[in-house]
Amino acid sequence: MKSLTSRRQFVKAIAVAGGALALPAFSYSRVLGANERLRVASVGTGGKGWSDLTGVAASPAVEVVALCNIDSSKAHLGQAAEKYPEAKTYVDWRKLLDEGKNVDGIIVSTPDHMHAPVSLAAMALGKHVFCQKPLTHTVHEARQMQLAAKKNNVVTQMGNQIQSHEAYRTAVKIVHDGLIGKVTEVHSWQGGSPSWPRNIDRPEGSDPVPEFVAWDLWQGVAAPRPYKNGLYHAFNWRGWQAYGTGQLGDFGCHILDPVFKALELTAPTQLVAEAPPLKPETWTDRATVRYVFPSTSRTAGETLNLTWYDAAGAQPPREALKNIPSSYSLPGAGSVLIGEKGSLVIPHVAAPQLFLEGGQPKTDFEKVGSVDHYVQWADACRGEAKTTSSFDYAGPLTETVLLGTVGIRFPGQTLKWDADKLQITNLPEAQPWLTKEYAKGWEPTWVKV
Ligand SMILES: NC(=O)c1ccc[n+]([C@@H]2O[C@H](COP(=O)([O-])OP(=O)(O)OC[C@H]3O[C@@H](n4cnc5c(N)ncnc54)[C@H](O)[C@@H]3O)[C@@H](O)[C@H]2O)c1
């Protein structure tokens, strides 16, 4: 990592770019006729990418035309290539885009650090994008994704599929129906203890790169480092700052999503984190982030306090949870929305629990059925639906989540946020962490370096 001074200059440069994307001024997206199939490519076909791909391809109107993975083994590229034998296979997503004139839409299911590079390049070519959560690795990238989707007029969806599940849809309806009145306070938590590495230093040494893994392409925009078996690829990259976004980044876009939808939140005005000092390269194993949002038509008072807790067994303090009877066991992860007329528990993921004032449970609320988050995107690309987690929604949600991860770098210090200017207005040393430096040769055109 370069010095702080050079990081400052770097950030000044991107602030000057001010969202002015170096992207083509027009979109190439094909307007599909009613009987035409949507031709889809998948980048990152293993892990979550497998269910993203099969989820989208469940639509009879979708044809899978290209598959990309840096790992050609059975679990990653292999099984996808077997299932979709007509699709052309790639190791390098840039080659796929170069050759992909026939691709209408792309599914991006790589580790977090590659979401924006792949998605922005695809949108610049007029491709519709389904991209996993969190939408990006940095706050600045999340803003670029919103701008690019709009500029290129493409259909987008973030992969926070629980949004489309009956549980979250019903919770949002309960709030919109006024059953808990206006909301005064929110507590959200993830009490699970993930298996991926946190709070450690980078082990020394290296392992031979398996012949089926293109390690340089996996690293992509991140600074090159030696390969270590099982430490990063696959799945365990989450704990490393260079690739992932820690527990808040991993779960925030799920757990805070029904809160955002229900309360129509956009950007916080400030936040402060409590967390142990970060190791240089990994994320912490516990954090509390206290956000303040401006009021909305769904909230009471001038501001809304939302507190996020993550740690093994983390839960909000019981005394803070008005209307929740002590006999009720909180779920391992979820949210409590405290309203003027009652409180709503939104477990991650199970049916919402509604308690009226004094703790009386209420169960006779209207349920809202699930919809298919993946097929919704495919249908929307064909002009037959609207996505509910398009980048103009998912961008601000991701910015909020990732701002929390910036706060974790400065425990105990309040970060005041000006979303319009994309600026932390009171703590200049935090501002550089809205973005990052990109590896030599991988500098994206949308960041002026
Ligand atoms: N929505 C959900 O519920 C959910 C659940 C799990 C993961 N995710 C998200 O999905 C994404 C992937 O997570 P995962 O757990 O599947 O990770 P993973 O490491 O298990 O899988 C990533 C896949 O992408 C491939 N890949 C990596 N870099 C690539 C590149 N540059 N080009 C092409 N292929 C590449 C890998 O080989 C692997 O097949 C992350 O953003 C994660 O946050 C979402």
CSV table of N, CA, C and O in Angstrom, one decimal, residues 171-186 258-266 293-305 337-342 344:
chain,number,residue,atom,x,y,z
A,171,ALA,N,-42.7,-8.8,5.8
A,171,ALA,CA,-42.2,-7.8,6.8
A,171,ALA,C,-42.4,-6.4,6.3
A,171,ALA,O,-42.8,-5.5,7.0
A,172,VAL,N,-42.0,-6.2,5.1
A,172,VAL,CA,-42.1,-4.8,4.5
A,172,VAL,C,-43.5,-4.4,4.5
A,172,VAL,O,-43.9,-3.2,4.8
A,173,LYS,N,-44.4,-5.3,4.1
A,173,LYS,CA,-45.9,-5.0,4.0
A,173,LYS,C,-46.4,-4.6,5.4
A,173,LYS,O,-47.2,-3.7,5.5
A,174,ILE,N,-46.0,-5.3,6.4
A,174,ILE,CA,-46.5,-5.0,7.8
A,174,ILE,C,-46.1,-3.6,8.2
A,174,ILE,O,-47.0,-2.8,8.7
A,175,VAL,N,-44.9,-3.1,7.8
A,175,VAL,CA,-44.5,-1.8,8.1
A,175,VAL,C,-45.3,-0.8,7.3
A,175,VAL,O,-45.9,0.2,7.8
A,176,HIS,N,-45.5,-1.1,6.0
A,176,HIS,CA,-46.2,-0.2,5.1
A,176,HIS,C,-47.7,-0.1,5.4
A,176,HIS,O,-48.3,0.9,5.2
A,177,ASP,N,-48.2,-1.2,6.0
A,177,ASP,CA,-49.6,-1.2,6.4
A,177,ASP,C,-49.8,-0.4,7.7
A,177,ASP,O,-50.9,-0.3,8.2
A,178,GLY,N,-48.7,0.0,8.3
A,178,GLY,CA,-48.8,0.9,9.5
A,178,GLY,C,-49.0,0.1,10.8
A,178,GLY,O,-49.4,0.6,11.8
A,179,LEU,N,-48.8,-1.3,10.8
A,179,LEU,CA,-49.2,-2.1,11.9
A,179,LEU,C,-48.3,-1.8,13.2
A,179,LEU,O,-48.7,-2.1,14.3
A,180,ILE,N,-47.1,-1.3,12.9
A,180,ILE,CA,-46.3,-0.9,14.1
A,180,ILE,C,-46.2,0.6,14.2
A,180,ILE,O,-45.4,1.2,15.0
A,181,GLY,N,-46.9,1.3,13.4
A,181,GLY,CA,-46.8,2.8,13.4
A,181,GLY,C,-45.5,3.3,12.8
A,181,GLY,O,-44.8,2.5,12.2
A,182,LYS,N,-45.2,4.5,13.1
A,182,LYS,CA,-43.9,5.0,12.6
A,182,LYS,C,-42.8,4.5,13.4
A,182,LYS,O,-42.9,4.2,14.6
A,183,VAL,N,-41.7,4.2,12.8
A,183,VAL,CA,-40.6,3.5,13.4
A,183,VAL,C,-39.6,4.5,14.1
A,183,VAL,O,-39.2,5.5,13.5
A,184,THR,N,-39.3,4.2,15.4
A,184,THR,CA,-38.4,5.1,16.2
A,184,THR,C,-37.0,4.6,16.2
A,184,THR,O,-36.1,5.4,16.5
A,185,GLU,N,-36.8,3.3,16.0
A,185,GLU,CA,-35.4,2.8,16.3
A,185,GLU,C,-35.3,1.4,15.6
A,185,GLU,O,-36.3,0.7,15.6
A,186,VAL,N,-34.1,1.1,15.2
A,186,VAL,CA,-33.9,-0.2,14.6
A,186,VAL,C,-32.6,-0.8,15.1
A,186,VAL,O,-31.6,-0.2,15.3
A,258,PRO,N,-34.6,-5.5,4.2
A,258,PRO,CA,-36.0,-5.2,4.4
A,258,PRO,C,-36.2,-3.9,5.3
A,258,PRO,O,-37.2,-3.3,5.2
A,259,VAL,N,-35.2,-3.5,6.0
A,259,VAL,CA,-35.2,-2.3,6.8
A,259,VAL,C,-35.2,-1.1,5.8
A,259,VAL,O,-36.0,-0.2,5.9
A,260,PHE,N,-34.3,-1.2,4.8
A,260,PHE,CA,-34.3,-0.1,3.8
A,260,PHE,C,-35.6,0.0,3.0
A,260,PHE,O,-36.1,1.1,2.8
A,261,LYS,N,-36.1,-1.2,2.6
A,261,LYS,CA,-37.3,-1.2,1.8
A,261,LYS,C,-38.5,-0.7,2.7
A,261,LYS,O,-39.3,0.1,2.2
A,262,ALA,N,-38.6,-1.2,3.9
A,262,ALA,CA,-39.7,-0.9,4.7
A,262,ALA,C,-39.7,0.6,5.1
A,262,ALA,O,-40.8,1.3,5.0
A,263,LEU,N,-38.6,1.2,5.4
A,263,LEU,CA,-38.5,2.5,5.9
A,263,LEU,C,-38.1,3.5,4.8
A,263,LEU,O,-38.0,4.7,5.0
A,264,GLU,N,-37.8,3.0,3.6
A,264,GLU,CA,-37.4,3.8,2.5
A,264,GLU,C,-36.2,4.7,2.8
A,264,GLU,O,-36.1,5.9,2.6
A,265,LEU,N,-35.2,4.0,3.4
A,265,LEU,CA,-33.9,4.7,3.8
A,265,LEU,C,-33.1,4.9,2.5
A,265,LEU,O,-33.2,4.1,1.6
A,266,THR,N,-32.2,5.9,2.5
A,266,THR,CA,-31.3,6.0,1.5
A,266,THR,C,-29.8,6.1,2.0
A,266,THR,O,-29.2,5.1,2.1
A,293,PHE,N,-29.8,8.0,10.4
A,293,PHE,CA,-30.5,8.4,9.1
A,293,PHE,C,-31.4,9.6,9.3
A,293,PHE,O,-32.0,9.8,10.4
A,294,PRO,N,-31.5,10.3,8.2
A,294,PRO,CA,-32.6,11.4,8.3
A,294,PRO,C,-34.0,10.7,8.3
A,294,PRO,O,-34.1,9.6,7.8
A,295,SER,N,-35.0,11.4,8.8
A,295,SER,CA,-36.3,10.8,8.9
A,295,SER,C,-36.9,10.5,7.5
A,295,SER,O,-36.5,11.2,6.5
A,296,THR,N,-37.8,9.6,7.4
A,296,THR,CA,-38.6,9.4,6.2
A,296,THR,C,-40.0,9.4,6.6
A,296,THR,O,-40.4,9.5,7.8
A,297,SER,N,-40.9,9.2,5.6
A,297,SER,CA,-42.3,9.2,6.0
A,297,SER,C,-42.7,8.0,6.8
A,297,SER,O,-43.8,7.9,7.4
A,298,ARG,N,-41.8,7.0,6.9
A,298,ARG,CA,-42.1,5.8,7.7
A,298,ARG,C,-41.4,5.8,9.1
A,298,ARG,O,-41.5,4.9,9.8
A,299,THR,N,-40.8,6.9,9.4
A,299,THR,CA,-40.1,7.0,10.7
A,299,THR,C,-40.6,8.1,11.6
A,299,THR,O,-41.2,9.1,11.0
A,300,ALA,N,-40.4,8.0,12.9
A,300,ALA,CA,-40.9,9.1,13.8
A,300,ALA,C,-39.7,9.9,14.2
A,300,ALA,O,-38.5,9.4,14.2
A,301,GLY,N,-39.8,11.1,14.5
A,301,GLY,CA,-38.7,12.0,14.9
A,301,GLY,C,-37.9,12.5,13.8
A,301,GLY,O,-38.1,12.2,12.6
A,302,GLU,N,-36.9,13.3,14.1
A,302,GLU,CA,-36.1,14.0,13.1
A,302,GLU,C,-35.1,13.1,12.5
A,302,GLU,O,-34.7,13.2,11.3
A,303,THR,N,-34.6,12.1,13.3
A,303,THR,CA,-33.6,11.1,12.8
A,303,THR,C,-34.0,9.7,13.2
A,303,THR,O,-34.8,9.6,14.1
A,304,LEU,N,-33.4,8.8,12.6
A,304,LEU,CA,-33.6,7.4,13.0
A,304,LEU,C,-32.2,6.7,13.3
A,304,LEU,O,-31.3,6.8,12.6
A,305,ASN,N,-32.2,6.1,14.5
A,305,ASN,CA,-31.0,5.4,14.9
A,305,ASN,C,-31.1,3.9,14.5
A,305,ASN,O,-32.1,3.3,14.8
A,337,LEU,N,-37.5,-3.8,14.5
A,337,LEU,CA,-38.0,-2.4,14.2
A,337,LEU,C,-38.9,-2.0,15.3
A,337,LEU,O,-40.0,-2.7,15.5
A,338,ILE,N,-38.6,-1.0,16.1
A,338,ILE,CA,-39.4,-0.5,17.2
A,338,ILE,C,-40.3,0.6,16.7
A,338,ILE,O,-39.8,1.6,16.2
A,339,GLY,N,-41.6,0.4,16.7
A,339,GLY,CA,-42.5,1.5,16.2
A,339,GLY,C,-43.3,2.1,17.3
A,339,GLY,O,-43.3,1.6,18.5
A,340,GLU,N,-44.1,3.1,17.0
A,340,GLU,CA,-44.9,3.8,18.0
A,340,GLU,C,-46.1,2.9,18.5
A,340,GLU,O,-46.6,3.1,19.5
A,341,LYS,N,-46.5,1.9,17.6
A,341,LYS,CA,-47.6,1.0,18.0
A,341,LYS,C,-47.2,-0.4,18.3
A,341,LYS,O,-48.1,-1.2,18.6
A,342,GLY,N,-46.0,-0.8,18.1
A,342,GLY,CA,-45.6,-2.1,18.3
A,342,GLY,C,-44.2,-2.4,17.7
A,342,GLY,O,-43.5,-1.4,17.3
A,344,LEU,N,-41.5,-5.1,15.4
A,344,LEU,CA,-41.5,-6.1,14.4
A,344,LEU,C,-40.1,-6.8,14.4
A,344,LEU,O,-39.1,-6.1,14.3
